[in-house]
Coordinates of C-alpha atoms and ligand atoms in Angstrom, one line a residue:
M1051 CA 0.0 0.0 0.0
K1052 CA 1.3 3.4 -1.0
N1053 CA 2.0 6.2 1.5
I1054 CA 1.2 9.6 0.2
L1055 CA 2.8 12.9 1.3
V1056 CA 0.4 15.8 0.9
T1057 CA 2.0 19.2 1.3
G1058 CA -0.2 22.1 2.4
G1059 CA -2.9 19.7 3.6
A1060 CA -4.1 22.1 6.3
G1061 CA -5.2 24.6 3.7
F1062 CA -8.4 24.9 1.8
I1063 CA -8.0 22.4 -1.1
G1064 CA -5.4 20.2 0.7
S1065 CA -7.7 19.5 3.6
N1066 CA -10.6 18.8 1.2
F1067 CA -8.3 16.4 -0.7
I1068 CA -7.2 14.5 2.4
R1069 CA -10.9 14.1 3.4
Y1070 CA -11.7 12.9 -0.1
V1071 CA -8.9 10.4 -0.1
F1072 CA -10.1 8.8 3.1
D1073 CA -13.8 9.1 2.7
K1074 CA -14.5 8.8 -1.0
A1075 CA -11.5 7.3 -2.8
G1076 CA -11.3 4.1 -0.9
F1077 CA -7.6 4.6 -0.1
K1078 CA -6.2 2.1 2.5
G1079 CA -2.7 3.5 3.0
R1080 CA -1.3 6.4 5.0
V1081 CA -1.4 10.1 4.4
V1082 CA 1.3 12.3 5.8
N1083 CA 0.4 16.0 5.8
L1084 CA 3.4 18.4 5.8
D1085 CA 2.3 21.9 6.5
K1086 CA 4.0 25.0 7.9
L1087 CA 0.7 26.3 9.3
T1088 CA 0.9 29.8 7.9
Y1089 CA -2.1 32.1 8.4
A1090 CA -4.0 29.9 5.8
G1091 CA -3.2 26.5 7.4
N1092 CA -5.6 25.3 10.0
P1093 CA -5.3 21.9 11.6
E1094 CA -9.0 22.3 12.7
N1095 CA -9.8 21.6 9.0
L1096 CA -8.9 18.0 9.6
A1097 CA -9.9 17.4 13.2
D1098 CA -12.4 14.8 12.2
I1099 CA -9.9 12.9 10.0
Q1100 CA -7.3 13.0 12.8
R1101 CA -9.8 11.3 15.1
K1102 CA -11.3 8.8 12.6
F1103 CA -8.1 7.7 10.9
K1104 CA -5.6 7.6 13.8
G1105 CA -2.6 5.6 12.6
R1106 CA -3.3 6.2 8.9
Y1107 CA -3.1 10.0 9.1
A1108 CA 0.0 11.9 10.3
F1109 CA 0.5 15.6 10.6
V1110 CA 4.0 17.1 10.5
K1111 CA 4.5 20.8 11.0
G1112 CA 7.3 21.9 8.7
D1113 CA 8.4 24.0 5.9
I1114 CA 8.7 22.6 2.4
C1115 CA 11.6 24.9 1.8
D1116 CA 13.7 22.9 4.2
F1117 CA 15.2 20.0 2.3
K1118 CA 16.2 18.1 5.5
T1119 CA 12.6 18.2 6.8
V1120 CA 11.1 17.0 3.6
A1121 CA 13.7 14.3 3.0
G1122 CA 13.3 13.2 6.6
V1123 CA 9.6 12.8 6.3
M1124 CA 9.9 11.0 3.0
K1125 CA 12.3 8.5 4.5
K1126 CA 10.5 8.0 7.8
Y1127 CA 7.2 7.3 6.2
K1128 CA 8.5 5.5 3.0
I1129 CA 6.7 8.0 0.8
S1130 CA 6.1 6.9 -2.8
E1131 CA 3.6 9.5 -3.9
I1132 CA 3.6 13.3 -3.4
V1133 CA 0.6 15.6 -3.9
H1134 CA 2.0 19.1 -3.7
F1135 CA -0.5 21.8 -2.7
A1136 CA 1.6 23.9 -0.3
A1137 CA 1.8 27.5 -1.6
E1138 CA 1.1 31.1 -0.9
S1139 CA -2.2 31.3 -2.8
H1140 CA -3.8 34.7 -2.6
V1141 CA -3.2 37.1 -5.5
D1142 CA -3.9 40.3 -3.5
R1143 CA -1.3 39.3 -0.9
S1144 CA 1.3 38.7 -3.6
I1145 CA 0.8 42.2 -4.8
F1146 CA 1.4 43.7 -1.3
G1147 CA 4.2 41.3 -0.4
P1148 CA 5.7 38.9 -3.1
K1149 CA 8.6 37.6 -1.1
D1150 CA 6.8 34.7 0.6
F1151 CA 5.4 33.7 -2.8
I1152 CA 8.9 33.4 -4.3
E1153 CA 10.1 31.5 -1.2
T1154 CA 7.4 28.9 -0.8
N1155 CA 6.1 28.5 -4.4
I1156 CA 9.5 28.5 -6.1
H1157 CA 12.2 27.5 -3.6
G1158 CA 9.7 25.2 -1.7
T1159 CA 8.9 23.3 -4.9
F1160 CA 12.6 23.1 -5.8
S1161 CA 13.4 21.6 -2.4
L1162 CA 10.6 19.0 -2.8
L1163 CA 11.7 18.1 -6.2
E1164 CA 15.3 17.6 -5.0
A1165 CA 14.1 15.5 -2.0
A1166 CA 12.0 13.3 -4.3
R1167 CA 14.8 12.8 -6.8
T1168 CA 17.3 12.0 -4.0
I1169 CA 15.1 9.7 -1.9
W1170 CA 13.6 7.9 -4.9
G1171 CA 17.1 7.3 -6.3
I1172 CA 16.5 9.0 -9.6
G1173 CA 19.7 10.1 -11.1
N1174 CA 20.3 11.9 -14.4
R1175 CA 18.2 11.0 -17.4
E1176 CA 20.0 8.9 -20.1
P1177 CA 19.2 10.1 -23.7
G1178 CA 16.1 8.2 -25.0
V1179 CA 15.0 7.0 -21.6
G1180 CA 11.5 7.9 -20.5
N1181 CA 10.3 8.8 -17.0
R1182 CA 11.8 6.6 -14.3
G1183 CA 9.9 4.5 -11.8
S1184 CA 6.5 5.9 -13.0
G1185 CA 4.7 2.7 -11.8
K1186 CA 6.3 3.0 -8.4
F1187 CA 6.6 6.8 -7.7
R1188 CA 4.6 9.9 -8.5
F1189 CA 5.0 13.6 -7.9
H1190 CA 1.8 15.5 -8.6
H1191 CA 2.1 19.3 -8.7
V1192 CA -1.1 21.3 -8.1
S1193 CA -1.1 24.5 -10.1
T1194 CA -3.4 27.1 -11.4
D1195 CA -5.0 28.4 -14.7
E1196 CA -3.6 31.8 -13.8
V1197 CA -0.2 30.8 -15.4
Y1198 CA -1.8 31.2 -18.8
G1199 CA -2.6 34.9 -18.3
S1200 CA -5.8 36.5 -19.5
L1201 CA -8.2 35.7 -22.3
G1202 CA -10.2 38.0 -24.6
K1203 CA -13.9 37.5 -25.1
T1204 CA -13.5 34.1 -26.6
G1205 CA -11.3 31.0 -26.4
K1206 CA -10.2 28.8 -23.6
F1207 CA -6.9 27.8 -22.0
K1208 CA -5.5 24.5 -23.4
E1209 CA -2.5 22.6 -22.0
T1210 CA -0.5 24.0 -24.9
T1211 CA -1.4 27.7 -24.3
P1212 CA 1.8 29.6 -23.8
Y1213 CA 2.5 30.9 -20.2
D1214 CA 1.8 34.6 -19.6
P1215 CA 1.5 35.2 -15.9
H1216 CA 0.7 38.7 -14.6
S1217 CA 0.8 38.7 -10.8
P1218 CA 3.7 37.7 -8.5
Y1219 CA 1.5 34.8 -7.4
S1220 CA 0.9 33.5 -11.0
A1221 CA 4.5 34.2 -12.0
S1222 CA 5.7 32.1 -9.0
K1223 CA 3.3 29.3 -9.8
A1224 CA 4.5 29.4 -13.5
S1225 CA 8.0 29.2 -12.3
S1226 CA 7.3 26.1 -10.2
D1227 CA 5.5 24.4 -13.1
H1228 CA 8.6 25.0 -15.2
L1229 CA 10.8 23.5 -12.5
V1230 CA 8.6 20.4 -12.2
R1231 CA 8.6 19.9 -16.0
A1232 CA 12.3 20.4 -16.1
Y1233 CA 12.8 17.6 -13.5
S1234 CA 10.8 15.3 -15.7
D1235 CA 12.7 16.2 -18.9
T1236 CA 16.1 16.3 -17.3
Y1237 CA 16.0 13.6 -14.6
G1238 CA 13.0 11.5 -15.6
L1239 CA 11.2 12.3 -12.3
P1240 CA 7.7 10.8 -12.8
I1241 CA 5.6 13.9 -12.4
T1242 CA 2.2 15.1 -13.4
I1243 CA 0.9 18.7 -13.3
S1244 CA -2.7 20.0 -13.1
N1245 CA -3.7 23.6 -13.8
C1246 CA -7.1 24.3 -12.3
S1247 CA -9.6 27.2 -12.3
N1248 CA -11.2 28.9 -9.2
N1249 CA -12.3 26.5 -6.5
Y1250 CA -15.0 27.2 -3.9
G1251 CA -16.6 25.1 -1.1
P1252 CA -16.1 24.3 2.6
Y1253 CA -13.0 25.5 4.6
H1254 CA -12.2 28.2 2.1
F1255 CA -10.3 31.0 3.8
P1256 CA -12.4 34.2 4.0
E1257 CA -10.0 36.4 2.1
K1258 CA -11.1 34.9 -1.2
L1259 CA -14.2 36.3 -3.0
I1260 CA -16.8 33.7 -2.2
P1261 CA -16.3 33.1 1.5
L1262 CA -15.5 36.8 2.1
A1263 CA -18.8 37.8 0.5
I1264 CA -20.8 35.2 2.4
L1265 CA -19.4 36.2 5.8
N1266 CA -19.5 40.0 5.1
A1267 CA -23.1 39.7 3.9
L1268 CA -24.2 37.9 7.0
E1269 CA -22.5 40.6 9.1
G1270 CA -24.1 43.4 7.1
K1271 CA -20.6 44.6 5.9
P1272 CA -19.8 45.8 2.3
L1273 CA -19.3 43.2 -0.4
P1274 CA -16.2 44.6 -2.3
V1275 CA -16.3 44.2 -6.1
Y1276 CA -13.1 45.1 -7.8
G1277 CA -13.3 47.5 -10.8
D1278 CA -16.4 47.0 -12.9
G1279 CA -17.0 43.5 -11.7
L1280 CA -17.1 42.1 -15.2
Q1281 CA -14.0 39.9 -14.9
V1282 CA -14.8 36.3 -15.6
R1283 CA -13.7 33.3 -13.6
D1284 CA -14.4 29.6 -14.2
W1285 CA -15.7 28.2 -10.9
L1286 CA -15.3 24.6 -9.7
Y1287 CA -16.6 22.9 -6.5
V1288 CA -13.6 21.8 -4.5
E1289 CA -14.6 18.2 -4.2
D1290 CA -14.7 17.9 -8.0
H1291 CA -11.1 19.3 -8.1
C1292 CA -10.1 16.7 -5.5
A1293 CA -11.6 13.9 -7.6
A1294 CA -9.7 15.1 -10.7
I1295 CA -6.4 15.2 -8.8
W1296 CA -7.0 11.6 -7.5
K1297 CA -7.7 10.4 -11.0
I1298 CA -4.5 12.1 -12.3
L1299 CA -2.5 10.7 -9.4
K1300 CA -3.7 7.1 -10.1
K1301 CA -4.1 7.1 -13.8
G1302 CA -2.4 10.1 -15.3
R1303 CA 0.5 9.6 -17.7
A1304 CA 3.9 10.6 -16.3
G1305 CA 5.3 13.8 -17.7
E1306 CA 1.8 15.1 -18.6
T1307 CA -0.1 18.3 -17.8
Y1308 CA -3.9 18.2 -17.3
N1309 CA -6.2 21.3 -17.2
I1310 CA -9.1 21.1 -14.8
G1311 CA -12.1 23.4 -15.0
G1312 CA -15.7 23.8 -14.0
N1313 CA -17.3 24.7 -17.3
C1314 CA -18.8 27.5 -15.3
E1315 CA -17.8 30.9 -16.5
M1316 CA -19.2 33.7 -14.3
K1317 CA -18.8 37.4 -14.1
N1318 CA -17.7 38.4 -10.6
I1319 CA -20.7 40.7 -10.1
N1320 CA -23.0 37.8 -10.9
V1321 CA -21.1 35.6 -8.4
V1322 CA -21.7 38.2 -5.7
K1323 CA -25.4 38.5 -6.7
G1324 CA -25.7 34.7 -6.6
I1325 CA -24.3 34.7 -3.1
C1326 CA -26.9 37.4 -2.1
A1327 CA -29.7 35.2 -3.5
A1328 CA -28.4 32.0 -1.9
L1329 CA -28.2 33.9 1.5
E1330 CA -31.7 35.3 1.0
R1331 CA -33.0 31.7 0.7
A1332 CA -31.0 30.5 3.8
V1333 CA -31.3 33.5 6.1
P1334 CA -33.8 36.0 4.7
A1335 CA -32.5 39.6 5.1
R1336 CA -35.6 40.6 7.1
H1337 CA -34.6 38.1 9.8
N1338 CA -31.0 39.2 9.9
K1339 CA -30.6 42.1 12.3
A1340 CA -27.1 42.9 11.1
L1341 CA -28.6 44.2 7.9
G1342 CA -30.7 46.9 9.6
G1343 CA -33.5 46.6 7.0
K1344 CA -31.2 46.5 4.0
K1345 CA -31.3 43.8 1.3
Y1346 CA -28.1 41.7 0.9
S1347 CA -27.6 43.2 -2.6
D1348 CA -27.6 46.7 -1.1
L1349 CA -24.2 45.8 0.4
I1350 CA -22.5 45.4 -3.0
T1351 CA -19.7 48.1 -3.2
Y1352 CA -17.6 48.8 -6.2
V1353 CA -14.0 49.4 -5.1
K1354 CA -10.6 50.2 -6.7
D1355 CA -9.5 47.4 -9.1
R1356 CA -6.8 44.9 -8.4
A1357 CA -3.4 45.8 -10.0
G1358 CA -2.8 43.7 -13.1
H1359 CA -6.3 42.1 -12.8
D1360 CA -6.8 39.4 -15.4
R1361 CA -10.0 39.9 -17.3
R1362 CA -11.1 36.4 -18.2
Y1363 CA -10.2 32.8 -17.5
A1364 CA -11.8 29.7 -19.1
I1365 CA -10.5 26.2 -19.2
D1366 CA -10.6 23.5 -21.8
F1367 CA -10.4 20.3 -19.8
S1368 CA -11.2 18.0 -22.8
K1369 CA -7.8 16.1 -22.4
L1370 CA -8.7 15.1 -18.8
K1371 CA -12.2 14.1 -19.8
K1372 CA -11.0 12.1 -22.8
E1373 CA -8.1 10.3 -21.1
L1374 CA -9.3 9.8 -17.6
G1375 CA -13.1 10.3 -17.9
W1376 CA -13.3 13.2 -15.4
Q1377 CA -15.8 16.0 -15.6
P1378 CA -17.3 18.3 -13.0
S1379 CA -20.4 16.9 -11.2
V1380 CA -21.6 19.9 -9.1
R1381 CA -23.4 22.8 -10.7
F1382 CA -22.7 26.3 -9.4
A1383 CA -26.1 27.0 -7.8
G1384 CA -26.1 23.7 -5.9
G1385 CA -22.4 24.1 -4.9
L1386 CA -23.0 27.6 -3.7
A1387 CA -26.0 26.6 -1.6
K1388 CA -24.0 23.8 0.0
T1389 CA -21.1 26.3 0.6
V1390 CA -23.5 28.8 2.2
D1391 CA -25.0 26.0 4.4
W1392 CA -21.5 24.9 5.5
Y1393 CA -20.5 28.4 6.6
L1394 CA -23.8 28.8 8.5
A1395 CA -23.3 25.4 10.2
N1396 CA -19.8 26.1 11.3
P1397 CA -19.7 29.4 13.2
G1398 CA -17.0 28.1 15.5
W1399 CA -14.6 27.5 12.6
V1400 CA -15.4 31.0 11.2
K1401 CA -14.8 32.6 14.6
N1402 CA -11.5 30.9 15.1
V1403 CA -10.3 31.7 11.6
K1404 CA -11.3 35.4 11.8
S1405 CA -9.9 36.0 15.2
G1406 CA -6.4 34.6 14.6
A1407 CA -3.3 35.7 12.8
Y1408 CA -5.3 36.6 9.8
R1409 CA -7.1 39.5 11.5
S1410 CA -3.8 41.1 12.8
W1411 CA -2.3 40.7 9.3
L1412 CA -5.3 42.4 7.8
R1413 CA -5.1 45.3 10.3
K1414 CA -1.4 45.9 9.4
N1415 CA -1.3 45.3 5.7
Y1416 CA -4.7 45.5 4.0
T1417 CA -5.6 49.0 3.3
R1418 CA -8.2 48.6 0.5
Ligands
NAD571 P1 -4.4 27.8 0.9 O1 -3.7 29.1 1.0 O2 -5.7 27.6 1.5 O3 -3.5 26.7 1.6 C1 -2.1 26.6 1.5 C2 -1.5 25.7 2.5 O4 -0.1 25.6 2.3 C3 -1.7 26.2 4.0 O5 -2.1 25.1 4.8 C4 -0.3 26.7 4.4 O6 -0.1 26.6 5.8 C5 0.6 25.8 3.6 N1 1.9 26.3 3.4 C6 2.2 27.6 2.9 N2 3.6 27.7 2.8 C7 4.1 26.6 3.2 C8 5.4 26.1 3.4 N3 6.5 26.9 3.1 N4 5.6 24.8 3.8 C9 4.6 24.0 4.1 N5 3.3 24.4 4.0 C10 3.1 25.7 3.6 O7 -4.3 27.4 -0.6 P2 -5.4 26.6 -1.5 O8 -6.4 27.5 -2.0 O9 -5.8 25.4 -0.8 O10 -4.5 26.2 -2.7 C11 -3.7 25.0 -2.7 C12 -2.9 24.8 -4.0 O11 -3.8 24.8 -5.1 C13 -2.0 26.0 -4.3 O12 -0.8 25.4 -4.8 C14 -2.7 26.8 -5.3 O13 -1.8 27.5 -6.1 C15 -3.5 25.8 -6.0 N6 -4.7 26.2 -6.7 C16 -5.7 26.9 -5.9 C17 -6.9 27.2 -6.5 C18 -8.0 27.9 -5.7 O14 -9.0 28.3 -6.3 N7 -7.9 28.1 -4.4 C19 -7.1 26.9 -7.9 C20 -6.1 26.3 -8.6 C21 -4.9 25.9 -8.0
DAU572 O1 -7.9 30.8 -11.0 C1 -7.3 30.0 -9.9 C2 -6.9 30.9 -8.8 O2 -8.2 31.3 -8.2 C3 -6.0 30.2 -7.8 O3 -4.8 29.9 -8.4 C4 -5.8 31.2 -6.6 O4 -5.0 30.5 -5.6 C5 -7.1 31.5 -6.0 O5 -6.9 32.4 -4.9 C6 -8.0 32.1 -7.0 O6 -7.5 33.4 -7.4 P1 -8.4 34.7 -7.7 O7 -7.6 35.9 -7.6 O8 -9.2 34.5 -9.0 O9 -9.5 34.5 -6.5 P2 -10.2 35.6 -5.6 O10 -11.2 34.9 -4.8 O11 -9.2 36.4 -4.8 O12 -10.9 36.6 -6.6 C7 -11.8 36.1 -7.5 C8 -12.2 37.2 -8.4 O13 -13.0 38.2 -7.6 C9 -11.1 38.0 -9.0 O14 -11.4 38.4 -10.3 C10 -10.9 39.2 -8.0 C11 -12.3 39.4 -7.6 N1 -12.5 39.9 -6.2 C12 -11.8 39.3 -5.2 C13 -12.0 39.7 -3.9 C14 -11.2 39.0 -2.8 C15 -13.4 41.0 -5.9 O15 -14.0 41.5 -6.9 N2 -13.5 41.4 -4.7 C16 -12.9 40.8 -3.6 O16 -13.0 41.2 -2.4

């Protein structure tokens, strides 16, 4: 049975992925979660898994930039598969302070690649030799559609679309993708890469548009919409992303990149209006004292645009569909209703997240 190292498993997608692996994928081995616990990492996200799967789930607090830590974990737990989520993930933060993005997303990925190459005994690639040990080992790198840049009114990102990142975040992710691919081409490290569109769902940190708008609306606070609000994102329910990663990890071809998307292009302003409508169904505004007689949509506030804001993303995931039979299963309205219900059902999680390090960071750095 394989032991999987998940990096960044205490964050939004990583924690959903670990839950998916134990609860839905029928995995019988062990998952080791290596996470530095930055402001975005929260062990509470996996408290249920820690209880239910004692002995098969291990948490290690550590930094992926530290080669010794990573190599030590890989040796100790006889890791044969890595799913690499750990990253600084928020575009706005990368604009205010890019350094951590360069450190974790680039140097961290480099240190992981070096550890995998060393511990798995993969040397230099001989001319004409394919990926090494692809039946035995796998390094899956989780990346973003933002590496492709911005689209005009038509077209979609394909795996062959040239990279054109615009924010320090997307540039750092692009850089990490190139490194991962280079380790495949140069050393034959058995890798796969996925580039996914915007996720939403439970455990999403409330700095990102959807959870921020849900929680602000419930508290009667402004719902900030950047610029004209007509930017387009392609939304995917997080569990669908997890299912796609699992398929790629198990069945994807070594050396390949797979795009993942929700087939769900939405203008930001319509996402925010959708959140207002979903909240109105769950907690009608007239019963919510925080609104003081307002409607949820009265809270929508246009604010200064994000620097370098990409206009439109859309994903062509036909390769993943054709090769591995994956497609999204959750439609946006249903996924959003589930997400709203989750935030309403977990006030303790919300309180803890909002009162921690995040809040003090916001006070110091976030002047929007
Ligand atoms: P997140 O910010 O919620 O979680 C990141 C996790 O990584 C946190 O638990 C954090 O503590 C950990 N981490 C950060 N630096 C670390 C370090 N140096 N060492 C160890 N752990 C560290 O992010 P997310 O939204 O869950 O995104 C996960 C991955 O998926 C990222 O690589 C991101 O680029 C990618 N991605 C995200 C989305 C999205 O919509 N959220 C879409 C496509 C791809
Ligand atoms: O496309 C995939 C990417 O999606 C991931 O790689 C990133 O890790 C993830 O954070 C997400 O990036 P975005 O920048 O698209 O997500 P965010 O939720 O920050 O913003 C979504 C859109 O909404 C974007 O066009 C900016 C806009 N926005 C965002 C916030 C936080 C607003 O209009 N108001 C806001 O308050």
